[in-house]
Amino acid sequence: MKIAFYWAASCGGCEIAVLDLNEKILDLVKVADIVFWPVAMDVKYKDVEAMPEGHIDVTFFNGSVRNSEQEHMAHLLRSRSKILIAFGACAHEGSVPGLANLSDAGEILKKVYGEERDATVPAPITTVPEGELKVPQFYDTVRTLWQVVEVDYYLPGCPPPVKLIAAAIDAIVKGELPPKGSVLAPLPSVCDECPRTREHKKIKSIYRVHEKVPDPERCLMEQGIICMGMATRSGCGAQCLKVDMPCTGCGGATPNQSDVGTGMMTALASILCLDAEPGKYTDEEFDRLISQIKDPVGIFYMYSLPSSILRRKVIGK
């Protein structure tokens, strides 16, 4: 068996998650040759280009598609791979790099390099003694892997939990993968794995995590801290909840919804209330209630803006 790993627009955490397999990775190398893994091996793109189509059995592709180089590699690895797995939240739904879809490429470069961008931004093509040095085109819009090429499986998480990676490897080795298109994670929500007590989901005030010391036994949502667990696939063991941090939704949407952000906003709308009878709030009361939600895009679409029904902010020219 031949396996490949690739890293596009991401933080590198997915690569570390592979190493977190510890001794389990020895089971993998017993049955598989790793033929391409730029972060760990001295291997060139031309080596992949020289491979025949379908040469690689399984490619784990992490990261969203931010520039022309990553798009080229997505197409190249798709053609060279029998099975392509969107590995991690960035390849699956766009994740944190996808929040750049609130701006276009010009705004981002101006922010990074300053107003005098002509003097500081690397030129697309630079002539050096060895020839022409080309910089990949920086796109306006971040895309998920499935928005660029056909994907066979999705392994969610930021990064994917080790037990989900191990289960996927076992399924690959044993030839027991589910139907193509499957998400390799449990169907229930994170709430199903959360050990906290749930009682009455009615909240009148919303807090950011630094504004309240939560009761470690009670549901964070019921204490006014927005937790995406009810709209997010499980498989992580509710690790964040166990250290008093809310779920932020890296596992992607549960199967009964296509958009984790709208699903979560719908759920929140059903429990956020004032003392007045629902439907009889004044406009001022309603605005005051909603204004408690700081950074709504960062909360509801931290991991999924490119794959959501919104996809990006429309930039007026």
mmCIF file of N, CA and C in Angstrom, residues 7-81:
data_model
loop_
_atom_site.group_PDB
_atom_site.id
_atom_site.type_symbol
_atom_site.label_atom_id
_atom_site.label_comp_id
_atom_site.label_asym_id
_atom_site.label_seq_id
_atom_site.Cartn_x
_atom_site.Cartn_y
_atom_site.Cartn_z
ATOM 1 N N TRP A 7 0.188 19.028 2.979
ATOM 2 C CA TRP A 7 -0.147 20.121 3.889
ATOM 3 C C TRP A 7 -0.353 21.372 3.048
ATOM 4 N N ALA A 8 -1.612 21.856 2.939
ATOM 5 C CA ALA A 8 -1.912 23.094 2.202
ATOM 6 C C ALA A 8 -2.054 24.247 3.197
ATOM 7 N N ALA A 9 -3.151 25.020 3.116
ATOM 8 C CA ALA A 9 -3.314 26.170 4.013
ATOM 9 C C ALA A 9 -3.810 25.691 5.371
ATOM 10 N N SER A 10 -2.900 25.508 6.283
ATOM 11 C CA SER A 10 -3.248 25.053 7.627
ATOM 12 C C SER A 10 -2.116 25.419 8.571
ATOM 13 N N CYS A 11 -2.297 25.091 9.859
ATOM 14 C CA CYS A 11 -1.304 25.474 10.864
ATOM 15 C C CYS A 11 -0.220 24.425 11.040
ATOM 16 N N GLY A 12 -0.445 23.222 10.539
ATOM 17 C CA GLY A 12 0.503 22.127 10.743
ATOM 18 C C GLY A 12 0.096 21.183 11.855
ATOM 19 N N GLY A 13 -0.991 21.505 12.558
ATOM 20 C CA GLY A 13 -1.436 20.661 13.659
ATOM 21 C C GLY A 13 -1.834 19.263 13.208
ATOM 22 N N CYS A 14 -2.363 19.150 11.984
ATOM 23 C CA CYS A 14 -2.765 17.829 11.480
ATOM 24 C C CYS A 14 -1.547 16.924 11.301
ATOM 25 N N GLU A 15 -0.412 17.521 10.918
ATOM 26 C CA GLU A 15 0.813 16.735 10.784
ATOM 27 C C GLU A 15 1.251 16.209 12.148
ATOM 28 N N ILE A 16 1.132 17.047 13.163
ATOM 29 C CA ILE A 16 1.487 16.627 14.519
ATOM 30 C C ILE A 16 0.544 15.524 14.986
ATOM 31 N N ALA A 17 -0.730 15.634 14.606
ATOM 32 C CA ALA A 17 -1.714 14.620 15.017
ATOM 33 C C ALA A 17 -1.328 13.246 14.480
ATOM 34 N N VAL A 18 -0.730 13.202 13.282
ATOM 35 C CA VAL A 18 -0.267 11.918 12.734
ATOM 36 C C VAL A 18 0.818 11.335 13.634
ATOM 37 N N LEU A 19 1.728 12.179 14.077
ATOM 38 C CA LEU A 19 2.797 11.698 14.961
ATOM 39 C C LEU A 19 2.251 11.293 16.321
ATOM 40 N N ASP A 20 1.111 11.906 16.735
ATOM 41 C CA ASP A 20 0.501 11.547 18.012
ATOM 42 C C ASP A 20 -0.059 10.125 18.022
ATOM 43 N N LEU A 21 -0.044 9.482 16.857
ATOM 44 C CA LEU A 21 -0.439 8.069 16.830
ATOM 45 C C LEU A 21 0.519 7.209 17.646
ATOM 46 N N ASN A 22 1.729 7.764 17.880
ATOM 47 C CA ASN A 22 2.759 7.037 18.635
ATOM 48 C C ASN A 22 3.029 5.659 18.025
ATOM 49 N N GLU A 23 2.965 4.590 18.836
ATOM 50 C CA GLU A 23 3.345 3.273 18.324
ATOM 51 C C GLU A 23 2.388 2.769 17.248
ATOM 52 N N LYS A 24 1.178 3.362 17.186
ATOM 53 C CA LYS A 24 0.210 2.935 16.164
ATOM 54 C C LYS A 24 0.746 3.200 14.759
ATOM 55 N N ILE A 25 1.625 4.195 14.653
ATOM 56 C CA ILE A 25 2.163 4.507 13.333
ATOM 57 C C ILE A 25 3.054 3.366 12.832
ATOM 58 N N LEU A 26 3.577 2.552 13.759
ATOM 59 C CA LEU A 26 4.373 1.387 13.356
ATOM 60 C C LEU A 26 3.513 0.359 12.642
ATOM 61 N N ASP A 27 2.229 0.258 13.074
ATOM 62 C CA ASP A 27 1.309 -0.656 12.377
ATOM 63 C C ASP A 27 1.107 -0.203 10.936
ATOM 64 N N LEU A 28 1.101 1.132 10.778
ATOM 65 C CA LEU A 28 0.889 1.672 9.430
ATOM 66 C C LEU A 28 2.085 1.372 8.528
ATOM 67 N N VAL A 29 3.292 1.613 9.045
ATOM 68 C CA VAL A 29 4.468 1.430 8.185
ATOM 69 C C VAL A 29 4.766 -0.044 7.905
ATOM 70 N N LYS A 30 4.144 -0.952 8.698
ATOM 71 C CA LYS A 30 4.300 -2.379 8.403
ATOM 72 C C LYS A 30 3.626 -2.747 7.085
ATOM 73 N N VAL A 31 2.554 -2.042 6.784
ATOM 74 C CA VAL A 31 1.753 -2.431 5.613
ATOM 75 C C VAL A 31 1.772 -1.377 4.515
ATOM 76 N N ALA A 32 2.413 -0.248 4.775
ATOM 77 C CA ALA A 32 2.334 0.839 3.791
ATOM 78 C C ALA A 32 3.683 1.526 3.620
ATOM 79 N N ASP A 33 3.926 1.972 2.400
ATOM 80 C CA ASP A 33 5.062 2.842 2.113
ATOM 81 C C ASP A 33 4.547 4.271 2.013
ATOM 82 N N ILE A 34 5.184 5.176 2.746
ATOM 83 C CA ILE A 34 4.818 6.590 2.636
ATOM 84 C C ILE A 34 5.632 7.173 1.486
ATOM 85 N N VAL A 35 4.980 7.493 0.395
ATOM 86 C CA VAL A 35 5.677 7.898 -0.828
ATOM 87 C C VAL A 35 5.770 9.410 -0.984
ATOM 88 N N PHE A 36 5.008 10.156 -0.184
ATOM 89 C CA PHE A 36 5.036 11.619 -0.307
ATOM 90 C C PHE A 36 4.587 12.227 1.011
ATOM 91 N N TRP A 37 5.449 12.988 1.637
ATOM 92 C CA TRP A 37 5.130 13.653 2.909
ATOM 93 C C TRP A 37 6.123 14.809 3.057
ATOM 94 N N PRO A 38 5.879 15.935 2.403
ATOM 95 C CA PRO A 38 6.875 17.016 2.334
ATOM 96 C C PRO A 38 7.373 17.505 3.696
ATOM 97 N N VAL A 39 6.532 17.436 4.724
ATOM 98 C CA VAL A 39 6.948 17.962 6.017
ATOM 99 C C VAL A 39 7.951 17.033 6.712
ATOM 100 N N ALA A 40 8.033 15.766 6.247
ATOM 101 C CA ALA A 40 8.905 14.807 6.929
ATOM 102 C C ALA A 40 9.924 14.150 6.013
ATOM 103 N N MET A 41 9.755 14.294 4.682
ATOM 104 C CA MET A 41 10.627 13.589 3.739
ATOM 105 C C MET A 41 11.179 14.561 2.708
ATOM 106 N N ASP A 42 12.355 14.249 2.195
ATOM 107 C CA ASP A 42 12.922 15.035 1.102
ATOM 108 C C ASP A 42 12.342 14.495 -0.200
ATOM 109 N N VAL A 43 11.234 15.074 -0.602
ATOM 110 C CA VAL A 43 10.541 14.621 -1.808
ATOM 111 C C VAL A 43 10.035 15.859 -2.546
ATOM 112 N N LYS A 44 10.049 15.808 -3.865
ATOM 113 C CA LYS A 44 9.712 16.980 -4.675
ATOM 114 C C LYS A 44 8.386 16.775 -5.400
ATOM 115 N N TYR A 45 7.809 17.894 -5.802
ATOM 116 C CA TYR A 45 6.563 17.807 -6.563
ATOM 117 C C TYR A 45 6.773 17.013 -7.854
ATOM 118 N N LYS A 46 7.948 17.168 -8.453
ATOM 119 C CA LYS A 46 8.195 16.472 -9.717
ATOM 120 C C LYS A 46 8.154 14.963 -9.533
ATOM 121 N N ASP A 47 8.438 14.478 -8.296
ATOM 122 C CA ASP A 47 8.346 13.051 -8.017
ATOM 123 C C ASP A 47 6.895 12.583 -8.125
ATOM 124 N N VAL A 48 5.971 13.416 -7.646
ATOM 125 C CA VAL A 48 4.542 13.068 -7.742
ATOM 126 C C VAL A 48 4.081 13.171 -9.189
ATOM 127 N N GLU A 49 4.552 14.205 -9.878
ATOM 128 C CA GLU A 49 4.156 14.395 -11.282
ATOM 129 C C GLU A 49 4.605 13.207 -12.142
ATOM 130 N N ALA A 50 5.688 12.547 -11.720
ATOM 131 C CA ALA A 50 6.198 11.399 -12.488
ATOM 132 C C ALA A 50 5.420 10.112 -12.204
ATOM 133 N N MET A 51 4.610 10.120 -11.175
ATOM 134 C CA MET A 51 3.833 8.919 -10.840
ATOM 135 C C MET A 51 2.684 8.744 -11.833
ATOM 136 N N PRO A 52 2.341 7.496 -12.162
ATOM 137 C CA PRO A 52 1.160 7.278 -13.012
ATOM 138 C C PRO A 52 -0.130 7.549 -12.233
ATOM 139 N N GLU A 53 -1.209 7.762 -12.941
ATOM 140 C CA GLU A 53 -2.499 8.004 -12.287
ATOM 141 C C GLU A 53 -2.886 6.807 -11.428
ATOM 142 N N GLY A 54 -3.424 7.076 -10.229
ATOM 143 C CA GLY A 54 -3.840 6.018 -9.314
ATOM 144 C C GLY A 54 -2.689 5.302 -8.645
ATOM 145 N N HIS A 55 -1.486 5.853 -8.706
ATOM 146 C CA HIS A 55 -0.303 5.191 -8.130
ATOM 147 C C HIS A 55 -0.380 5.147 -6.600
ATOM 148 N N ILE A 56 -0.929 6.193 -5.995
ATOM 149 C CA ILE A 56 -1.023 6.266 -4.526
ATOM 150 C C ILE A 56 -2.366 5.664 -4.102
ATOM 151 N N ASP A 57 -2.337 4.781 -3.101
ATOM 152 C CA ASP A 57 -3.589 4.173 -2.650
ATOM 153 C C ASP A 57 -4.442 5.165 -1.861
ATOM 154 N N VAL A 58 -3.820 5.864 -0.896
ATOM 155 C CA VAL A 58 -4.573 6.792 -0.055
ATOM 156 C C VAL A 58 -3.747 8.059 0.175
ATOM 157 N N THR A 59 -4.364 9.220 -0.077
ATOM 158 C CA THR A 59 -3.726 10.496 0.264
ATOM 159 C C THR A 59 -4.535 11.199 1.341
ATOM 160 N N PHE A 60 -3.838 11.601 2.398
ATOM 161 C CA PHE A 60 -4.434 12.410 3.459
ATOM 162 C C PHE A 60 -4.061 13.867 3.160
ATOM 163 N N PHE A 61 -5.030 14.660 2.750
ATOM 164 C CA PHE A 61 -4.778 16.046 2.335
ATOM 165 C C PHE A 61 -5.314 16.960 3.430
ATOM 166 N N ASN A 62 -4.423 17.662 4.130
ATOM 167 C CA ASN A 62 -4.899 18.618 5.132
ATOM 168 C C ASN A 62 -4.668 20.041 4.656
ATOM 169 N N GLY A 63 -5.521 20.929 5.128
ATOM 170 C CA GLY A 63 -5.412 22.339 4.741
ATOM 171 C C GLY A 63 -6.436 22.711 3.682
ATOM 172 N N SER A 64 -6.849 23.958 3.740
ATOM 173 C CA SER A 64 -7.749 24.495 2.730
ATOM 174 C C SER A 64 -6.926 24.964 1.532
ATOM 175 N N VAL A 65 -7.603 25.396 0.471
ATOM 176 C CA VAL A 65 -6.916 25.817 -0.751
ATOM 177 C C VAL A 65 -6.932 27.340 -0.824
ATOM 178 N N ARG A 66 -5.745 27.926 -0.620
ATOM 179 C CA ARG A 66 -5.597 29.374 -0.492
ATOM 180 C C ARG A 66 -4.925 30.011 -1.706
ATOM 181 N N ASN A 67 -4.096 29.200 -2.411
ATOM 182 C CA ASN A 67 -3.338 29.785 -3.531
ATOM 183 C C ASN A 67 -3.198 28.785 -4.683
ATOM 184 N N SER A 68 -2.571 29.236 -5.757
ATOM 185 C CA SER A 68 -2.492 28.429 -6.980
ATOM 186 C C SER A 68 -1.630 27.181 -6.803
ATOM 187 N N GLU A 69 -0.617 27.243 -5.958
ATOM 188 C CA GLU A 69 0.221 26.063 -5.712
ATOM 189 C C GLU A 69 -0.597 24.952 -5.047
ATOM 190 N N GLN A 70 -1.389 25.331 -4.054
ATOM 191 C CA GLN A 70 -2.205 24.336 -3.354
ATOM 192 C C GLN A 70 -3.281 23.764 -4.276
ATOM 193 N N GLU A 71 -3.832 24.583 -5.152
ATOM 194 C CA GLU A 71 -4.823 24.077 -6.101
ATOM 195 C C GLU A 71 -4.175 23.081 -7.062
ATOM 196 N N HIS A 72 -2.961 23.402 -7.532
ATOM 197 C CA HIS A 72 -2.242 22.476 -8.412
ATOM 198 C C HIS A 72 -2.018 21.142 -7.721
ATOM 199 N N MET A 73 -1.607 21.176 -6.451
ATOM 200 C CA MET A 73 -1.344 19.927 -5.731
ATOM 201 C C MET A 73 -2.628 19.148 -5.462
ATOM 202 N N ALA A 74 -3.733 19.864 -5.250
ATOM 203 C CA ALA A 74 -5.020 19.171 -5.052
ATOM 204 C C ALA A 74 -5.380 18.376 -6.308
ATOM 205 N N HIS A 75 -5.254 19.000 -7.464
ATOM 206 C CA HIS A 75 -5.563 18.295 -8.710
ATOM 207 C C HIS A 75 -4.562 17.164 -8.971
ATOM 208 N N LEU A 76 -3.275 17.434 -8.707
ATOM 209 C CA LEU A 76 -2.242 16.431 -8.957
ATOM 210 C C LEU A 76 -2.437 15.204 -8.068
ATOM 211 N N LEU A 77 -2.645 15.440 -6.765
ATOM 212 C CA LEU A 77 -2.809 14.315 -5.848
ATOM 213 C C LEU A 77 -4.130 13.585 -6.080
ATOM 214 N N ARG A 78 -5.153 14.316 -6.507
ATOM 215 C CA ARG A 78 -6.417 13.642 -6.857
ATOM 216 C C ARG A 78 -6.187 12.647 -8.009
ATOM 217 N N SER A 79 -5.456 13.077 -9.012
ATOM 218 C CA SER A 79 -5.252 12.201 -10.169
ATOM 219 C C SER A 79 -4.328 11.035 -9.848
ATOM 220 N N ARG A 80 -3.437 11.198 -8.879
ATOM 221 C CA ARG A 80 -2.477 10.146 -8.555
ATOM 222 C C ARG A 80 -2.980 9.216 -7.451
ATOM 223 N N SER A 81 -4.160 9.502 -6.885
ATOM 224 C CA SER A 81 -4.618 8.753 -5.712
ATOM 225 C C SER A 81 -5.905 7.985 -6.004
#
